[in-house]
Amino acid sequence: MQFDKNAILGFVLLAVMFLGFFYFTRQGQLDVEKQKKHIQDSLAMLQPKADTNAARADSVHLATQSRVAAAGQFVTAVNGGENETVLENDVLKITFTNKGAQPKLVQLKHYKSIDSQAVKLVQEGFDKLSYPVNTAANRSIQISDLFFSGGEVVQNADGSQTITYQLKDSSGQGLIHRFTLHKDQYMVDWNIEIDGVNSLLTQNSINLLWQNEVKQHEKDIITEKRETQVGFWTKNEYDYFTLGRSSEKQFENPVHWLSVKQKFFNTTLIAKNNFSSGNIHCSESHDSTGIITAASANLKLILPAGNNTAVVPMQIYYGPNDYNILKSYNIGLQDVINLGQGIYAFVKYINKWLVMPVFDFFKGFVGSYGMVIALLTIFIRLLTSPLVYTSYLSGAKMKALRPELDILKAKLKDDQQAYAMEQMKVYRSAGVNPLGGCIPALLQIPIFFSLYSFFNATIELRGQHFLWATDLSSYDSIITFGFNIPFYGSHISLFTILATVTSLLISIYSMAQTPTMDNPMMKYMPYFFPVMLLGIFNGLPSALTWYYTVSNLITLILQYVIQNFIIDHDKILAKLELNKKKPKVKSKWQERLEQVQETQKKLQQAKNKPQGGGKGR
């Protein structure tokens, strides 16, 4: 298509007309909006100014009147005053309030949040424990709107502390909330004692509302959101869902406990006699408030029929995701820790039976967690060393066959299919397995995923310093940009750079020991993969990138020592020549492979054969 001067001039004029149209149309819209705003401002000036304080007072008054109307026989508990009482042991500090008779503030003494203050798992505002009680015919009220009496603390003989709140009507019927905080424990016992089940509850059931707001405690909120899950024990097994993939769950079967789990902490509500049914909904936050999610659960507790008095035994866990602590309660609570889930669930057994015992053993006598990780790395490499030696031996055999393969390549030139068939024959006659060098790479996959899960979930690494890393549970940052680079991140991790460089050195050394490949993809892939690690590893815990760096250094040392001081290349070559003279028995798989290759070769030859011309007349 050609354009003359007139056509070009026409396009230019048309473009100017479009621009002018959009400009004047938008300008007219702006003028109309300005005129509307002027009219609205003028009308607003004519209206009497509202007294915001009075409006607020009216709102509070109406809410109070509504609660008074709903309170019925508990009307005296509506207008009470709030009193707070603190229970604490060596690990936990809980501030209770008589409004709703529940925890108002829960702090973990041994753990700090990103603001350097104690980690708070319950705070005033959204967090709540409540359920409705009947106050009169067709009337009910939430206990979170009522002020309980009591609040006395009793020191028990076993070192535990118990706080008790009461709510009674004129006939003596009512509720008791009894909380017990045990010595050096994160688990709190909570008993609800009911006198007057038939009148206070509908259908002998408690419809418990549990609200828990999860806030940011780690510097990397993206990872923290990814690790936040809702876990629950139902049908005698653990199940969960991850935020971002799902936001709600309906429970049709009895639930023993329900947990809102962050990366390193969790809050878990436990019903000793099980919740009969319920649901939970989580709203994910996408702003900069530091809120990960707000979870609201509605859980039903059915009481035995026929009794007018009942005790509902429950527990609440406020604490760290420490495997040994959670396992000690013997209710499967340790399963909230992600040691391997989904398609990688198999790696949790590697963590439980290998990684964790060895890690705990080394930390028992080594003070630095960085050195513990280094010793763990050495142990794993020693454990896998027989397979690694077999791999290097296979690589040495392939290197010895390189001159023979080079001759074949020169002979067959561009016939890659024929070369592949002849190459396999050479390997088979010499007794070499070309896949032998893949064993370490395949072995690294489950080990890497198990350690990825382990280092992401191990709270003992949280806040631990090593070299320039200030927190082994998160990425190490030597430079922070203040902006995000796509596929890389907003910082530079030095351990990631070291892991990348050492991986690149391994690739260079390994490629020098293997036959030359003409396929550009296969030739450059070993160099491309280490570079990819820069983006993949940059946001991973520094414990993992430190492990990878140490593992790569060990690999380089092993490669050099084995290739230069252990493997005798002359003996290998002599053995290969001896293998060639031995009679070969083909396996059925080899026979099928050769048949397929031969068929493909014939098809390719037929395809490349020039077609004959038609007969002349």
Coordinates of C-alpha atoms in Angstrom, one line a residue:
M1 CA 0.0 0.0 0.0
Q2 CA 1.4 3.4 -1.0
F3 CA 0.7 6.8 0.4
D4 CA 0.8 10.1 -1.6
K5 CA 1.1 13.5 0.0
N6 CA -2.7 14.1 -0.1
A7 CA -3.4 10.8 1.7
I8 CA -0.9 11.7 4.4
L9 CA -2.4 15.2 4.7
G10 CA -5.8 13.6 5.0
F11 CA -4.8 11.4 7.9
V12 CA -3.1 14.3 9.7
L13 CA -6.3 16.4 9.4
L14 CA -8.4 13.5 10.6
A15 CA -6.2 13.0 13.6
V16 CA -6.4 16.7 14.5
M17 CA -10.2 16.6 14.2
F18 CA -10.3 13.6 16.6
L19 CA -8.0 15.2 19.1
G20 CA -10.0 18.4 18.9
F21 CA -13.3 16.5 19.4
F22 CA -12.0 14.7 22.5
Y23 CA -10.5 17.9 24.0
F24 CA -13.6 20.1 23.6
T25 CA -15.9 17.2 24.8
R26 CA -13.8 16.7 27.9
Q27 CA -13.6 20.5 28.5
G28 CA -17.4 20.7 28.4
Q29 CA -17.7 17.8 30.9
L30 CA -15.3 19.6 33.2
D31 CA -17.4 22.8 33.0
V32 CA -20.6 20.9 33.7
E33 CA -19.0 19.2 36.7
K34 CA -17.7 22.5 38.0
Q35 CA -21.1 24.1 37.7
K36 CA -22.7 21.1 39.6
K37 CA -20.2 21.4 42.4
H38 CA -20.8 25.1 42.7
I39 CA -24.6 24.5 43.0
Q40 CA -24.0 21.8 45.6
D41 CA -21.7 24.0 47.6
S42 CA -24.3 26.8 47.6
L43 CA -27.0 24.5 48.8
A44 CA -24.8 23.1 51.5
M45 CA -24.1 26.6 52.8
L46 CA -27.9 27.2 53.1
Q47 CA -28.3 24.0 55.2
P48 CA -27.8 24.3 59.0
K49 CA -24.5 22.8 60.2
A50 CA -24.9 19.4 61.8
D51 CA -23.5 18.9 65.2
T52 CA -21.3 15.9 64.7
N53 CA -20.8 15.4 68.5
A54 CA -24.6 15.4 69.0
A55 CA -25.0 13.0 66.1
R56 CA -22.5 10.7 67.6
A57 CA -24.2 10.9 71.0
D58 CA -27.5 10.2 69.4
S59 CA -26.1 7.1 67.6
V60 CA -24.6 5.8 70.9
H61 CA -27.9 6.5 72.7
L62 CA -29.9 4.6 70.1
A63 CA -27.5 1.6 70.2
T64 CA -27.8 1.6 74.0
Q65 CA -31.6 1.7 73.8
S66 CA -31.5 -1.2 71.4
R67 CA -29.3 -3.3 73.7
V68 CA -31.5 -2.5 76.7
A69 CA -34.5 -3.6 74.8
A70 CA -32.8 -6.9 73.9
A71 CA -31.2 -7.5 77.3
G72 CA -34.5 -8.5 79.0
Q73 CA -33.6 -10.2 82.3
F74 CA -30.0 -9.2 81.9
V75 CA -30.8 -5.5 81.6
T76 CA -28.5 -4.6 84.5
A77 CA -25.5 -6.0 82.6
V78 CA -26.0 -3.6 79.7
N79 CA -24.9 -0.4 81.4
G80 CA -22.0 -1.7 83.5
G81 CA -18.5 -0.5 83.5
E82 CA -15.5 -2.2 81.9
N83 CA -12.8 -3.7 84.1
E84 CA -9.6 -5.3 82.9
T85 CA -7.6 -8.0 84.7
V86 CA -4.1 -9.4 83.6
L87 CA -3.0 -13.0 83.9
E88 CA 0.5 -13.9 82.9
N89 CA 3.1 -16.6 83.1
D90 CA 6.7 -16.7 81.7
V91 CA 5.6 -16.9 78.0
L92 CA 2.1 -15.3 77.8
K93 CA 0.4 -12.1 79.0
I94 CA -3.4 -11.9 78.7
T95 CA -5.5 -8.9 79.5
F96 CA -9.1 -10.0 80.2
T97 CA -12.2 -7.8 80.1
N98 CA -15.5 -8.3 81.9
K99 CA -17.3 -7.1 78.8
G100 CA -18.2 -10.4 77.2
A101 CA -15.9 -12.1 79.7
Q102 CA -13.1 -12.8 77.2
P103 CA -9.5 -12.0 76.3
K104 CA -9.0 -8.4 75.1
L105 CA -5.2 -8.4 74.5
V106 CA -2.9 -11.4 74.2
Q107 CA 0.9 -10.8 74.0
L108 CA 3.7 -13.3 73.5
K109 CA 6.6 -12.3 75.8
H110 CA 9.5 -14.0 73.9
Y111 CA 8.7 -12.8 70.4
K112 CA 8.9 -9.3 68.9
S113 CA 6.9 -8.0 65.9
I114 CA 8.2 -5.6 63.2
D115 CA 7.5 -2.7 65.5
S116 CA 9.9 -4.2 68.1
Q117 CA 6.9 -4.7 70.5
A118 CA 5.7 -8.0 71.8
V119 CA 3.7 -10.0 69.2
K120 CA 0.0 -9.5 69.8
L121 CA -2.4 -12.3 68.7
V122 CA -5.5 -10.6 70.1
Q123 CA -6.1 -6.9 70.1
E124 CA -9.0 -4.6 70.8
G125 CA -11.3 -3.9 67.9
F126 CA -12.2 -6.8 65.5
D127 CA -11.2 -9.7 67.7
K128 CA -14.1 -11.2 69.6
L129 CA -15.6 -14.3 71.2
S130 CA -19.4 -14.2 71.5
Y131 CA -22.6 -16.1 71.3
P132 CA -26.3 -15.2 71.7
V133 CA -28.3 -15.9 74.8
N134 CA -32.1 -15.7 75.1
T135 CA -33.3 -12.9 77.4
A136 CA -37.1 -13.1 76.9
A137 CA -39.6 -14.4 74.4
N138 CA -38.3 -13.8 70.9
R139 CA -35.4 -11.7 72.3
S140 CA -31.7 -12.4 72.5
I141 CA -28.5 -10.6 73.0
Q142 CA -24.8 -11.2 72.3
I143 CA -22.7 -11.8 75.4
S144 CA -20.1 -9.5 74.0
D145 CA -22.5 -6.7 74.7
L146 CA -22.9 -7.6 78.4
F147 CA -20.7 -6.7 81.4
F148 CA -20.1 -9.7 83.6
S149 CA -19.4 -9.5 87.3
G150 CA -16.5 -11.1 89.1
G151 CA -13.1 -11.2 87.5
E152 CA -11.4 -12.6 90.6
V153 CA -8.1 -14.4 90.1
V154 CA -7.3 -17.6 92.1
Q155 CA -3.7 -19.0 92.3
N156 CA -3.9 -22.8 92.1
A157 CA -1.6 -25.3 93.7
D158 CA 0.0 -26.4 90.4
G159 CA 1.1 -22.8 89.6
S160 CA -1.8 -22.1 87.3
Q161 CA -4.1 -19.1 87.6
T162 CA -7.9 -19.1 87.1
I163 CA -10.1 -16.0 86.5
T164 CA -13.9 -16.4 86.8
Y165 CA -16.7 -14.1 85.4
Q166 CA -20.4 -14.5 86.2
L167 CA -23.6 -13.3 84.6
K168 CA -26.8 -14.0 86.6
D169 CA -30.5 -13.0 86.3
S170 CA -32.9 -12.4 89.1
S171 CA -33.7 -16.1 89.4
G172 CA -30.1 -17.1 89.8
Q173 CA -29.8 -18.6 86.3
G174 CA -26.9 -17.5 84.1
L175 CA -23.4 -18.1 82.7
I176 CA -19.9 -18.5 84.1
H177 CA -16.8 -18.1 82.0
R178 CA -13.8 -19.7 83.7
F179 CA -10.3 -19.2 82.1
T180 CA -7.2 -21.0 83.4
L181 CA -3.7 -20.1 82.4
H182 CA -1.1 -22.8 83.2
K183 CA 2.5 -22.3 84.1
D184 CA 4.8 -21.8 81.1
Q185 CA 2.0 -22.8 78.7
Y186 CA 0.5 -21.1 75.7
M187 CA -2.7 -23.1 76.0
V188 CA -5.6 -21.5 77.9
D189 CA -8.5 -23.6 79.3
W190 CA -11.9 -22.0 78.8
N191 CA -15.0 -23.5 80.4
I192 CA -18.5 -22.2 79.8
E193 CA -20.8 -23.2 82.7
I194 CA -24.5 -22.7 82.0
D195 CA -27.3 -22.8 84.5
G196 CA -30.6 -22.6 82.6
V197 CA -29.8 -24.3 79.3
N198 CA -33.4 -24.7 78.4
S199 CA -34.3 -21.0 78.7
L200 CA -31.0 -19.3 77.8
L201 CA -30.1 -21.4 74.7
T202 CA -32.2 -22.2 71.6
Q203 CA -32.3 -25.9 70.8
N204 CA -29.6 -26.7 73.4
S205 CA -26.9 -25.2 71.2
I206 CA -24.3 -22.4 71.4
N207 CA -23.7 -20.5 68.1
L208 CA -20.2 -19.3 68.8
L209 CA -18.8 -16.3 66.9
W210 CA -15.0 -16.2 66.8
Q211 CA -13.3 -13.2 65.1
N212 CA -9.6 -13.1 64.7
E213 CA -7.7 -10.3 62.9
V214 CA -4.2 -11.5 61.6
K215 CA -1.7 -8.7 61.5
Q216 CA 1.8 -8.5 60.0
H217 CA 4.7 -9.6 62.2
E218 CA 7.4 -10.3 59.6
K219 CA 9.3 -7.8 57.3
D220 CA 8.2 -9.7 54.2
I221 CA 4.4 -9.3 54.1
I222 CA 4.1 -11.1 50.7
T223 CA 5.6 -14.3 52.1
E224 CA 3.6 -13.9 55.3
K225 CA 0.4 -13.7 53.3
R226 CA 1.4 -16.7 51.3
E227 CA 2.1 -18.7 54.5
T228 CA -1.2 -17.7 56.2
Q229 CA -3.7 -20.6 56.3
V230 CA -6.8 -21.8 58.1
G231 CA -6.3 -25.3 59.4
F232 CA -8.8 -27.6 61.1
W233 CA -9.0 -31.1 62.5
T234 CA -12.1 -33.0 61.1
K235 CA -12.8 -36.7 60.5
N236 CA -9.7 -37.5 62.6
E237 CA -7.3 -35.8 60.1
Y238 CA -5.9 -32.4 59.3
D239 CA -7.1 -30.2 56.5
Y240 CA -6.5 -26.6 55.5
F241 CA -7.0 -23.9 53.0
T242 CA -4.6 -21.1 52.0
L243 CA -5.5 -17.5 51.7
G244 CA -5.5 -16.2 48.1
R245 CA -6.7 -19.6 46.8
S246 CA -9.8 -19.7 49.0
S247 CA -11.5 -17.5 51.5
E248 CA -14.2 -19.6 53.1
K249 CA -15.0 -23.1 54.3
Q250 CA -18.3 -24.8 55.3
F251 CA -17.9 -27.5 57.9
E252 CA -20.5 -30.3 57.5
N253 CA -18.7 -32.7 59.8
P254 CA -17.7 -32.3 63.4
V255 CA -14.5 -30.2 63.9
H256 CA -12.2 -30.8 66.9
W257 CA -10.3 -27.5 66.4
L258 CA -10.0 -24.6 64.1
S259 CA -6.8 -22.6 63.7
V260 CA -5.8 -19.4 62.0
K261 CA -2.1 -19.9 61.3
Q262 CA 0.4 -17.2 60.3
K263 CA 3.9 -18.0 59.2
F264 CA 5.3 -18.4 62.7
F265 CA 2.2 -18.0 65.0
N266 CA -1.3 -19.4 65.3
T267 CA -4.5 -18.9 67.3
T268 CA -6.5 -22.1 67.7
L269 CA -9.9 -22.6 69.2
I270 CA -10.4 -26.2 70.5
A271 CA -13.7 -27.8 71.5
K272 CA -13.0 -30.9 73.6
N273 CA -16.4 -32.3 72.6
N274 CA -16.2 -31.0 69.0
F275 CA -18.0 -28.4 67.1
S276 CA -20.9 -30.1 65.4
S277 CA -20.8 -27.8 62.3
G278 CA -20.0 -24.3 61.2
N279 CA -18.2 -22.1 58.7
I280 CA -15.3 -19.6 58.5
H281 CA -14.8 -16.7 56.1
C282 CA -11.6 -14.7 55.6
S283 CA -11.4 -11.3 54.0
E284 CA -7.9 -10.6 52.6
S285 CA -6.5 -7.1 52.9
H286 CA -4.7 -5.6 49.9
D287 CA -3.8 -2.2 51.4
S288 CA -0.9 -1.0 53.6
T289 CA -2.6 -1.3 56.9
G290 CA -0.5 -4.3 57.9
I291 CA -3.6 -6.6 58.2
I292 CA -3.1 -10.0 56.6
T293 CA -6.7 -11.2 57.0
A294 CA -9.8 -10.8 59.1
A295 CA -11.3 -14.3 59.9
S296 CA -14.8 -14.7 61.1
A297 CA -16.0 -18.2 62.2
N298 CA -19.5 -19.3 63.2
L299 CA -19.3 -22.6 65.1
K300 CA -22.1 -24.6 66.6
L301 CA -21.8 -26.5 69.9
I302 CA -24.7 -28.9 70.7
L303 CA -25.2 -29.7 74.4
P304 CA -26.7 -32.9 75.7
A305 CA -30.5 -32.8 75.8
G306 CA -32.5 -33.1 79.0
N307 CA -30.1 -31.3 81.3
N308 CA -30.7 -27.7 82.4
T309 CA -27.1 -27.3 83.5
A310 CA -24.0 -27.9 81.4
V311 CA -20.3 -27.4 81.2
V312 CA -18.8 -26.7 77.8
P313 CA -15.0 -27.4 77.9
M314 CA -12.8 -25.6 75.4
Q315 CA -9.3 -24.4 75.0
I316 CA -7.5 -21.6 73.1
Y317 CA -3.9 -21.8 71.9
Y318 CA -2.1 -18.5 71.6
G319 CA 1.5 -19.1 70.6
P320 CA 4.3 -19.9 68.2
N321 CA 4.4 -22.6 65.5
D322 CA 6.9 -24.6 67.5
Y323 CA 6.7 -28.3 66.4
N324 CA 7.6 -29.8 69.8
I325 CA 5.3 -27.5 71.7
L326 CA 2.3 -28.2 69.4
K327 CA 3.0 -31.9 69.3
S328 CA 3.0 -32.1 73.1
Y329 CA -0.8 -31.4 73.2
N330 CA -1.4 -34.7 71.3
I331 CA -4.3 -33.4 69.2
G332 CA -2.5 -33.1 65.8
L333 CA -1.9 -29.4 66.3
Q334 CA 1.7 -29.7 64.9
D335 CA 0.2 -30.3 61.5
V336 CA -0.5 -26.6 61.1
I337 CA 3.2 -26.2 60.4
N338 CA 3.9 -26.5 56.7
L339 CA 6.6 -29.1 56.4
G340 CA 5.3 -30.2 53.1
Q341 CA 1.8 -29.8 51.6
G342 CA -0.1 -30.5 48.4
I343 CA 1.9 -32.2 45.7
Y344 CA 5.0 -31.9 47.9
A345 CA 3.4 -33.5 50.9
F346 CA 5.9 -36.4 50.7
V347 CA 8.7 -34.1 51.8
K348 CA 7.3 -33.7 55.3
Y349 CA 8.5 -37.2 56.0
I350 CA 12.0 -36.2 55.0
N351 CA 11.7 -33.3 57.3
K352 CA 10.2 -35.2 60.2
W353 CA 12.5 -38.3 60.0
L354 CA 15.7 -36.8 58.7
V355 CA 16.1 -33.0 58.6
M356 CA 14.5 -32.1 62.0
P357 CA 16.3 -34.7 64.1
V358 CA 19.7 -33.9 62.6
F359 CA 19.0 -30.1 63.0
D360 CA 18.0 -30.6 66.6
F361 CA 21.1 -32.7 67.3
F362 CA 23.5 -30.1 65.9
K363 CA 21.8 -27.1 67.6
G364 CA 22.2 -29.0 70.9
F365 CA 26.0 -28.2 71.0
V366 CA 26.5 -25.4 68.4
G367 CA 25.4 -21.9 69.3
S368 CA 25.3 -20.4 65.8
Y369 CA 22.3 -21.4 63.7
G370 CA 24.4 -20.5 60.6
M371 CA 26.9 -23.2 61.6
V372 CA 24.1 -25.6 62.4
I373 CA 22.9 -25.2 58.8
A374 CA 26.4 -25.7 57.5
L375 CA 26.8 -28.9 59.5
L376 CA 23.3 -30.1 58.4
T377 CA 24.5 -29.5 54.8
I378 CA 27.7 -31.5 55.3
F379 CA 25.7 -34.3 56.8
I380 CA 23.2 -34.5 53.9
R381 CA 26.1 -34.4 51.4
L382 CA 27.9 -37.2 53.2
L383 CA 24.7 -39.2 53.2
T384 CA 24.3 -38.8 49.4
S385 CA 28.0 -39.1 48.6
P386 CA 27.8 -42.8 47.3
L387 CA 25.3 -41.7 44.7
V388 CA 27.3 -38.6 43.8
Y389 CA 30.5 -40.8 43.3
T390 CA 28.5 -43.0 41.0
S391 CA 27.4 -40.0 39.0
Y392 CA 31.0 -38.6 38.7
L393 CA 32.2 -42.1 37.7
S394 CA 29.5 -42.1 34.9
G395 CA 30.7 -38.7 33.8
A396 CA 34.3 -39.8 33.6
K397 CA 33.3 -42.8 31.5
M398 CA 31.4 -40.5 29.1
K399 CA 34.5 -38.2 28.9
A400 CA 36.6 -41.2 28.0
L401 CA 34.3 -42.0 25.1
R402 CA 34.4 -38.5 23.8
P403 CA 37.1 -39.1 21.1
E404 CA 35.1 -42.0 19.7
L405 CA 31.9 -39.9 19.6
D406 CA 33.7 -37.0 17.9
I407 CA 34.7 -39.4 15.1
L408 CA 31.1 -40.5 14.8
K409 CA 29.9 -36.9 14.7
A410 CA 32.3 -36.0 11.9
K411 CA 31.3 -39.1 9.9
L412 CA 27.5 -38.7 10.2
K413 CA 27.6 -34.9 10.1
D414 CA 24.1 -33.4 10.0
D415 CA 22.3 -36.7 10.5
Q416 CA 21.4 -36.2 14.1
Q417 CA 19.1 -39.2 14.3
A418 CA 21.7 -41.6 13.0
Y419 CA 24.2 -40.1 15.4
A420 CA 21.9 -40.6 18.3
M421 CA 21.5 -44.3 17.4
E422 CA 25.2 -44.9 17.0
Q423 CA 25.9 -42.9 20.2
M424 CA 23.6 -45.2 22.2
K425 CA 25.3 -48.3 20.7
V426 CA 28.7 -46.9 21.8
Y427 CA 27.4 -46.3 25.4
R428 CA 25.8 -49.8 25.5
S429 CA 28.9 -51.6 24.2
A430 CA 31.1 -49.8 26.7
G431 CA 28.6 -50.4 29.6
V432 CA 27.9 -46.7 30.2
N433 CA 24.6 -45.4 31.5
P434 CA 24.2 -41.9 29.9
L435 CA 21.6 -41.0 32.6
G436 CA 24.0 -41.8 35.4
G437 CA 25.0 -38.2 35.8
C438 CA 21.3 -37.2 36.4
I439 CA 21.1 -38.9 39.8
P440 CA 22.4 -36.0 41.9
A441 CA 20.1 -33.5 40.1
L442 CA 17.1 -35.8 40.7
L443 CA 18.1 -36.3 44.3
Q444 CA 18.4 -32.6 44.9
I445 CA 14.7 -32.0 44.0
P446 CA 13.0 -33.7 47.1
I447 CA 15.8 -32.4 49.4
F448 CA 15.5 -28.9 48.1
F449 CA 11.7 -28.9 48.6
S450 CA 11.9 -30.4 52.0
L451 CA 14.5 -27.8 53.1
Y452 CA 12.4 -25.0 51.5
S453 CA 9.5 -26.0 53.6
F454 CA 11.6 -26.5 56.7
F455 CA 13.5 -23.2 56.6
N456 CA 10.2 -21.3 55.8
A457 CA 8.5 -22.9 58.8
T458 CA 11.1 -23.2 61.5
I459 CA 10.5 -20.5 64.1
E460 CA 13.8 -21.1 65.8
L461 CA 15.5 -19.3 62.8
R462 CA 13.4 -16.2 63.3
G463 CA 15.5 -13.3 64.3
Q464 CA 18.8 -15.3 64.3
H465 CA 21.8 -13.4 63.0
F466 CA 24.6 -14.9 60.9
L467 CA 27.3 -13.0 59.1
W468 CA 25.5 -10.1 57.4
A469 CA 22.0 -11.7 57.6
T470 CA 19.9 -10.3 60.4
D471 CA 17.1 -12.9 60.2
L472 CA 17.8 -16.4 58.8
S473 CA 14.1 -17.0 58.4
S474 CA 13.8 -14.2 55.8
Y475 CA 15.9 -12.9 53.0
D476 CA 19.3 -11.2 53.6
S477 CA 19.4 -7.7 52.2
I478 CA 22.6 -5.8 51.6
I479 CA 21.0 -3.2 49.3
T480 CA 17.3 -2.1 49.3
F481 CA 16.1 -0.2 46.2
G482 CA 12.9 1.3 47.4
F483 CA 11.2 0.0 44.3
N484 CA 10.4 -3.4 42.8
I485 CA 12.2 -4.9 39.8
P486 CA 10.0 -7.4 37.9
F487 CA 11.2 -11.0 38.3
Y488 CA 13.8 -9.9 40.8
G489 CA 12.6 -7.9 43.8
S490 CA 13.3 -4.8 45.7
H491 CA 16.6 -5.7 47.3
I492 CA 19.9 -7.6 46.7
S493 CA 20.5 -10.8 48.6
L494 CA 24.2 -11.6 48.9
F495 CA 23.6 -15.2 49.8
T496 CA 21.5 -15.5 46.6
I497 CA 24.4 -14.1 44.6
L498 CA 26.8 -16.5 46.2
A499 CA 24.5 -19.4 45.5
T500 CA 24.2 -18.3 41.8
V501 CA 27.9 -17.8 41.3
T502 CA 28.8 -21.2 42.8
S503 CA 26.0 -22.9 40.7
L504 CA 27.5 -21.3 37.6
L505 CA 31.0 -22.6 38.5
I506 CA 29.5 -26.1 38.9
S507 CA 27.9 -25.8 35.5
I508 CA 31.2 -24.6 33.9
Y509 CA 33.2 -27.4 35.5
S510 CA 30.6 -30.1 34.6
M511 CA 30.3 -29.0 31.0
A512 CA 34.0 -29.3 30.7
Q513 CA 33.8 -33.0 31.7
T514 CA 31.0 -34.0 29.2
P515 CA 30.9 -34.5 25.5
T516 CA 30.3 -31.4 23.4
M517 CA 26.6 -30.8 22.5
D518 CA 25.6 -29.2 19.2
N519 CA 22.0 -28.4 20.4
P520 CA 22.2 -24.8 21.5
M521 CA 19.4 -25.2 24.0
M522 CA 21.1 -28.2 25.7
K523 CA 24.4 -26.5 25.4
Y524 CA 23.5 -23.3 27.2
M525 CA 20.8 -24.5 29.6
P526 CA 23.3 -25.4 32.3
Y527 CA 24.4 -21.8 32.3
F528 CA 20.9 -20.3 32.0
F529 CA 19.5 -22.1 35.0
P530 CA 22.0 -20.6 37.6
V531 CA 21.1 -17.1 36.3
M532 CA 17.4 -17.9 36.9
L533 CA 18.3 -18.5 40.5
L534 CA 18.8 -14.8 41.0
G535 CA 15.1 -14.1 40.6
I536 CA 13.8 -17.3 42.2
F537 CA 16.1 -17.3 45.3
N538 CA 16.2 -13.5 46.0
G539 CA 13.1 -13.6 48.2
L540 CA 13.8 -16.9 49.9
P541 CA 14.9 -17.3 53.5
S542 CA 18.6 -16.7 53.9
A543 CA 18.9 -20.0 55.7
L544 CA 18.0 -21.8 52.4
T545 CA 20.3 -19.7 50.2
W546 CA 23.2 -20.2 52.8
Y547 CA 22.5 -24.0 52.7
Y548 CA 22.6 -23.9 48.9
T549 CA 25.9 -21.9 48.9
V550 CA 27.6 -24.4 51.3
S551 CA 26.2 -27.3 49.3
N552 CA 27.6 -25.9 46.0
L553 CA 31.0 -25.3 47.6
I554 CA 31.1 -28.9 48.7
T555 CA 30.1 -30.0 45.2
L556 CA 33.0 -28.1 43.7
I557 CA 35.5 -29.6 46.2
L558 CA 34.1 -33.1 45.6
Q559 CA 34.2 -32.7 41.8
Y560 CA 37.9 -31.6 41.9
V561 CA 39.0 -34.3 44.4
I562 CA 37.1 -37.2 42.8
Q563 CA 38.1 -36.2 39.2
N564 CA 41.8 -35.6 40.0
F565 CA 42.7 -37.9 42.9
I566 CA 40.1 -40.7 43.1
I567 CA 39.0 -41.6 39.6
D568 CA 41.8 -43.3 37.5
H569 CA 41.0 -42.3 33.9
D570 CA 43.4 -44.9 32.4
K571 CA 41.7 -47.7 34.3
I572 CA 38.3 -46.5 33.2
L573 CA 39.4 -46.5 29.6
A574 CA 40.8 -50.0 29.9
K575 CA 37.7 -51.2 31.5
L576 CA 35.5 -49.7 28.7
E577 CA 37.6 -51.4 26.1
L578 CA 37.2 -54.7 28.0
N579 CA 33.4 -54.1 28.1
K580 CA 33.3 -53.7 24.4
K581 CA 34.7 -57.2 23.9
K582 CA 32.1 -58.8 26.1
P583 CA 29.0 -60.3 24.4
K584 CA 25.9 -58.1 24.9
V585 CA 22.5 -59.2 25.7
K586 CA 19.9 -56.7 24.7
S587 CA 17.0 -56.1 27.1
K588 CA 13.4 -55.9 25.7
W589 CA 13.4 -52.2 26.4
Q590 CA 16.6 -51.7 24.3
E591 CA 15.2 -53.8 21.5
R592 CA 12.0 -51.7 21.4
L593 CA 14.0 -48.5 21.5
E594 CA 16.2 -49.6 18.6
Q595 CA 13.0 -50.6 16.6
V596 CA 11.5 -47.2 17.2
Q597 CA 14.7 -45.5 16.2
E598 CA 15.1 -47.6 13.1
T599 CA 11.4 -46.9 12.1
Q600 CA 12.0 -43.2 12.6
K601 CA 15.2 -43.4 10.5
K602 CA 13.4 -45.1 7.6
L603 CA 10.5 -42.6 7.7
Q604 CA 13.0 -39.7 7.7
Q605 CA 14.9 -41.2 4.7
A606 CA 11.6 -41.7 2.8
K607 CA 10.6 -38.1 3.5
N608 CA 14.0 -36.8 2.3
K609 CA 14.0 -39.1 -0.9
P610 CA 13.3 -36.9 -4.0
Q611 CA 10.0 -37.6 -5.7
G612 CA 10.2 -39.0 -9.3
G613 CA 8.6 -37.1 -12.1
G614 CA 5.6 -38.3 -14.1
K615 CA 6.0 -40.3 -17.4
G616 CA 5.9 -38.3 -20.6
R617 CA 3.3 -38.9 -23.3

